[in-house]
Amino acid sequence: GNSVTQMEGPVTLSEEAFLTINCTYTATGYPSLFWYVQYPGEGLQLLLKATKADDKGSNKGFEATYRKETTSFHLEKGSVQVSDSAVYFCALSAPGPNDYKLSFGAGTTVTVRA
Amino acid sequence: DGGITQSPKYLFRKEGQNVTLSCEQNLNHDAMYWYRQDPGQGLRLIYYSQIVNDFQKGDIAEGYSVSREKKESFPLTVTSAQKNPTAFYLCASSIEHSFPDEQFFGPGTRLTVL
């Protein structure tokens, strides 16, 4: 079945540090890949997405590239801010019997300190 | 502004009671979803609905029930049969129930069983 594995947290960084959150996936066919962000006490917001191999999604300084050869979709940001403190979820949607379903990783908690 | 509203934000229930969580959307989306989020875990799908008057079980439907009488509304009832109902509940919607499927989330309801 489809599944997403993302690096465990928590991750604690200083402001202006470089952030990478690893995400790898297992899926049938050619999935679409997503990164969602959850700020404290809130629901999830779509951060970025990529729908085919080699696509790069980007938003708010975050980037992730859909790598089919390594089945990965790692999230990166070059210089984090305190306001980036949140939980980040990698997710996929794949064609087939379960294409109604988003499969989520467990989430990575990121804390940025001033 | 279009979006998804969930109410209440916090809900307390005594053991043995049923409780209903509200979810309303004004995005004109056909598909709606209910997820459960537990600490340190990803999201698990409870129920989903592709169209009015139709809904399907997700991965963890036992102890829950839903209805979809209007396009805008998808209430979730947590019944006394749910053994461990304390969790954060998220409602989501998407334009239609098809791949690829970007989902939009509400702010969530935190349910605590006393």
Short mmCIF file of C-alpha atoms in Angstrom, two decimals:
data_model
loop_
_atom_site.label_atom_id
_atom_site.label_comp_id
_atom_site.label_asym_id
_atom_site.label_seq_id
_atom_site.Cartn_x
_atom_site.Cartn_y
_atom_site.Cartn_z
CA GLY A 1 0.00 0.00 0.00
CA ASN A 2 0.90 3.66 -0.05
CA SER A 3 2.97 5.04 2.79
CA VAL A 4 5.06 8.02 3.77
CA THR A 5 8.07 8.03 6.07
CA GLN A 6 9.44 11.30 7.37
CA MET A 7 12.26 12.06 9.74
CA GLU A 8 11.42 12.00 13.38
CA GLY A 9 11.57 15.11 15.44
CA PRO A 10 11.60 17.20 17.31
CA VAL A 11 13.96 19.47 15.44
CA THR A 12 15.25 22.58 17.19
CA LEU A 13 17.06 25.29 15.25
CA SER A 14 18.30 28.81 15.69
CA GLU A 15 16.93 31.62 13.55
CA GLU A 16 18.53 31.85 10.10
CA ALA A 17 19.63 28.21 10.21
CA PHE A 18 19.07 25.81 7.30
CA LEU A 19 16.19 23.37 7.64
CA THR A 20 15.82 19.99 5.97
CA ILE A 21 13.05 17.51 6.72
CA ASN A 22 13.44 14.19 4.94
CA CYS A 23 10.45 12.46 3.40
CA THR A 24 10.39 9.20 1.44
CA TYR A 25 7.40 7.39 0.05
CA THR A 26 6.11 4.07 -1.23
CA ALA A 27 3.31 4.18 -3.75
CA THR A 28 1.86 2.47 -6.76
CA GLY A 29 1.83 4.45 -9.95
CA TYR A 30 2.85 8.09 -9.96
CA PRO A 31 1.69 9.88 -6.84
CA SER A 32 1.22 13.56 -6.15
CA LEU A 33 3.22 14.76 -3.17
CA PHE A 34 2.39 17.42 -0.61
CA TRP A 35 3.82 19.20 2.37
CA TYR A 36 1.33 20.49 4.93
CA VAL A 37 2.11 22.72 7.91
CA GLN A 38 0.25 22.83 11.22
CA TYR A 39 0.77 25.80 13.50
CA PRO A 40 0.02 25.33 17.21
CA GLY A 41 -3.67 24.71 17.90
CA GLU A 42 -4.67 24.99 14.24
CA GLY A 43 -5.63 22.79 11.34
CA LEU A 44 -3.34 21.88 8.46
CA GLN A 45 -2.46 24.26 5.64
CA LEU A 46 -1.05 23.21 2.32
CA LEU A 47 2.52 24.49 2.11
CA LEU A 48 3.52 23.19 -1.32
CA LYS A 49 2.93 20.34 -3.73
CA ALA A 50 4.37 18.56 -6.76
CA THR A 51 2.43 16.39 -9.14
CA LYS A 52 5.11 14.80 -11.33
CA ALA A 53 8.72 13.72 -11.23
CA ASP A 54 11.33 16.52 -11.10
CA ASP A 55 8.68 19.12 -10.23
CA LYS A 56 9.76 21.58 -7.57
CA GLY A 57 7.14 22.95 -5.24
CA SER A 58 7.89 26.21 -3.46
CA ASN A 59 6.16 28.60 -1.09
CA LYS A 60 7.18 31.02 1.69
CA GLY A 61 10.86 30.21 1.15
CA PHE A 62 10.29 26.46 1.42
CA GLU A 63 11.14 24.13 -1.44
CA ALA A 64 10.79 20.43 -2.17
CA THR A 65 11.67 18.48 -5.33
CA TYR A 66 9.85 15.33 -6.41
CA ARG A 67 12.62 12.74 -6.92
CA LYS A 68 11.23 9.59 -8.46
CA GLU A 69 14.60 7.79 -8.57
CA THR A 70 14.99 8.09 -4.81
CA THR A 71 11.24 8.19 -4.01
CA SER A 72 11.82 11.30 -1.96
CA PHE A 73 10.31 14.74 -1.41
CA HIS A 74 12.56 16.45 1.13
CA LEU A 75 11.52 19.85 2.47
CA GLU A 76 14.14 22.61 2.70
CA LYS A 77 14.36 26.22 3.77
CA GLY A 78 17.52 28.24 3.65
CA SER A 79 16.93 30.58 6.59
CA VAL A 80 14.24 29.79 9.12
CA GLN A 81 12.39 32.25 11.32
CA VAL A 82 10.70 31.86 14.70
CA SER A 83 7.36 32.00 12.86
CA ASP A 84 8.27 28.75 11.06
CA SER A 85 7.86 26.83 14.31
CA ALA A 86 5.18 24.25 13.51
CA VAL A 87 4.54 20.60 12.72
CA TYR A 88 5.25 19.62 9.12
CA PHE A 89 3.52 16.69 7.42
CA CYS A 90 4.53 15.00 4.21
CA ALA A 91 1.63 13.38 2.33
CA LEU A 92 0.87 11.62 -0.92
CA SER A 93 -2.10 10.92 -3.14
CA ALA A 94 -1.78 8.05 -5.58
CA PRO A 95 -3.98 6.65 -8.36
CA GLY A 96 -5.78 3.40 -7.79
CA PRO A 97 -8.29 1.92 -5.37
CA ASN A 98 -7.25 4.35 -2.61
CA ASP A 99 -7.05 7.49 -4.67
CA TYR A 100 -9.59 9.17 -2.45
CA LYS A 101 -7.07 9.09 0.35
CA LEU A 102 -4.17 11.23 1.42
CA SER A 103 -1.52 9.16 3.18
CA PHE A 104 0.30 11.21 5.81
CA GLY A 105 3.63 10.85 7.51
CA ALA A 106 3.77 11.07 11.30
CA GLY A 107 4.78 14.73 11.27
CA THR A 108 7.97 16.52 12.29
CA THR A 109 7.86 19.16 15.00
CA VAL A 110 10.15 22.09 14.28
CA THR A 111 11.02 24.71 16.88
CA VAL A 112 12.99 27.79 15.87
CA ARG A 113 14.63 29.81 18.64
CA ALA A 114 15.53 33.48 18.41
CA ASP B 1 -13.92 34.52 2.78
CA GLY B 2 -14.34 30.91 1.78
CA GLY B 3 -13.25 28.25 4.16
CA ILE B 4 -14.07 25.46 6.56
CA THR B 5 -15.40 26.06 10.03
CA GLN B 6 -15.46 23.56 12.85
CA SER B 7 -17.21 23.95 16.14
CA PRO B 8 -16.71 23.88 18.97
CA LYS B 9 -12.95 24.40 19.27
CA TYR B 10 -12.86 22.50 22.57
CA LEU B 11 -15.33 19.86 23.68
CA PHE B 12 -15.57 17.87 26.86
CA ARG B 13 -17.58 14.70 27.16
CA LYS B 14 -18.37 12.33 29.94
CA GLU B 15 -17.83 8.66 29.35
CA GLY B 16 -20.88 6.97 27.84
CA GLN B 17 -22.14 10.10 26.07
CA ASN B 18 -22.46 10.66 22.37
CA VAL B 19 -21.19 13.97 21.04
CA THR B 20 -21.47 15.64 17.63
CA LEU B 21 -18.74 17.74 16.02
CA SER B 22 -19.77 20.29 13.43
CA CYS B 23 -18.07 20.90 10.08
CA GLU B 24 -19.30 23.46 7.55
CA GLN B 25 -17.69 24.59 4.29
CA ASN B 26 -18.58 27.37 1.86
CA LEU B 27 -16.05 26.39 -0.80
CA ASN B 28 -18.64 24.56 -2.89
CA HIS B 29 -16.56 21.41 -2.59
CA ASP B 30 -18.10 18.05 -3.33
CA ALA B 31 -15.89 15.90 -1.12
CA MET B 32 -15.50 16.12 2.64
CA TYR B 33 -13.40 14.15 5.13
CA TRP B 34 -12.95 13.56 8.85
CA TYR B 35 -9.55 12.79 10.32
CA ARG B 36 -8.34 11.98 13.78
CA GLN B 37 -4.97 13.22 15.02
CA ASP B 38 -3.24 11.80 18.09
CA PRO B 39 -0.05 13.26 19.62
CA GLY B 40 3.04 12.40 17.62
CA GLN B 41 1.05 10.65 14.94
CA GLY B 42 -0.11 11.49 11.49
CA LEU B 43 -3.72 11.84 10.46
CA ARG B 44 -6.01 8.85 10.23
CA LEU B 45 -9.12 8.90 8.06
CA ILE B 46 -12.41 8.23 9.85
CA TYR B 47 -15.06 8.82 7.15
CA TYR B 48 -15.31 10.56 3.83
CA SER B 49 -18.12 11.70 1.57
CA GLN B 50 -17.90 12.20 -2.17
CA ILE B 51 -21.36 13.67 -2.64
CA VAL B 52 -24.51 14.53 -0.73
CA ASN B 53 -26.30 11.57 0.84
CA ASP B 54 -23.30 9.31 0.38
CA PHE B 55 -20.39 8.51 2.67
CA GLN B 56 -17.82 5.77 3.12
CA LYS B 57 -15.82 4.37 6.01
CA GLY B 58 -12.17 5.24 6.27
CA ASP B 59 -9.48 3.40 8.19
CA ILE B 60 -10.84 3.88 11.72
CA ALA B 61 -14.63 4.24 11.43
CA GLU B 62 -15.59 2.07 14.39
CA GLY B 63 -17.35 4.09 17.10
CA TYR B 64 -18.09 7.01 14.77
CA SER B 65 -21.01 7.98 12.55
CA VAL B 66 -21.59 10.73 9.98
CA SER B 67 -24.29 12.21 7.78
CA ARG B 68 -24.19 14.31 4.62
CA GLU B 69 -27.63 15.82 4.11
CA LYS B 70 -26.29 19.07 2.66
CA LYS B 71 -23.29 19.78 0.48
CA GLU B 72 -21.99 22.31 3.00
CA SER B 73 -22.22 20.18 6.13
CA PHE B 74 -20.60 16.94 7.30
CA PRO B 75 -21.15 16.42 11.05
CA LEU B 76 -19.31 13.68 12.93
CA THR B 77 -20.82 11.88 15.91
CA VAL B 78 -18.46 10.24 18.36
CA THR B 79 -20.48 7.51 20.01
CA SER B 80 -20.05 5.79 23.35
CA ALA B 81 -18.74 2.79 21.40
CA GLN B 82 -15.53 4.65 20.62
CA LYS B 83 -13.13 3.33 23.24
CA ASN B 84 -10.55 6.09 23.19
CA PRO B 85 -12.17 9.23 21.79
CA THR B 86 -9.83 11.85 23.27
CA ALA B 87 -8.08 13.36 20.25
CA PHE B 88 -7.90 16.31 17.88
CA TYR B 89 -10.47 16.01 15.07
CA LEU B 90 -9.93 17.64 11.70
CA CYS B 91 -12.45 18.15 8.94
CA ALA B 92 -11.30 18.68 5.36
CA SER B 93 -12.79 19.18 1.92
CA SER B 94 -11.70 18.98 -1.69
CA ILE B 95 -13.16 20.13 -4.98
CA GLU B 96 -13.95 16.62 -5.97
CA HIS B 97 -13.07 13.18 -4.93
CA SER B 98 -10.39 12.35 -7.42
CA PHE B 99 -6.66 12.09 -7.82
CA PRO B 100 -4.68 14.33 -7.42
CA ASP B 101 -6.48 15.68 -4.46
CA GLU B 102 -5.49 18.79 -2.56
CA GLN B 103 -7.49 18.97 0.64
CA PHE B 104 -8.38 22.07 2.63
CA PHE B 105 -8.59 21.75 6.40
CA GLY B 106 -10.64 23.33 9.14
CA PRO B 107 -9.14 24.56 12.43
CA GLY B 108 -10.03 21.39 14.32
CA THR B 109 -11.96 20.37 17.43
CA ARG B 110 -10.16 19.05 20.49
CA LEU B 111 -12.30 16.45 22.23
CA THR B 112 -11.52 15.39 25.79
CA VAL B 113 -13.34 12.61 27.60
CA LEU B 114 -13.55 13.18 31.31
#
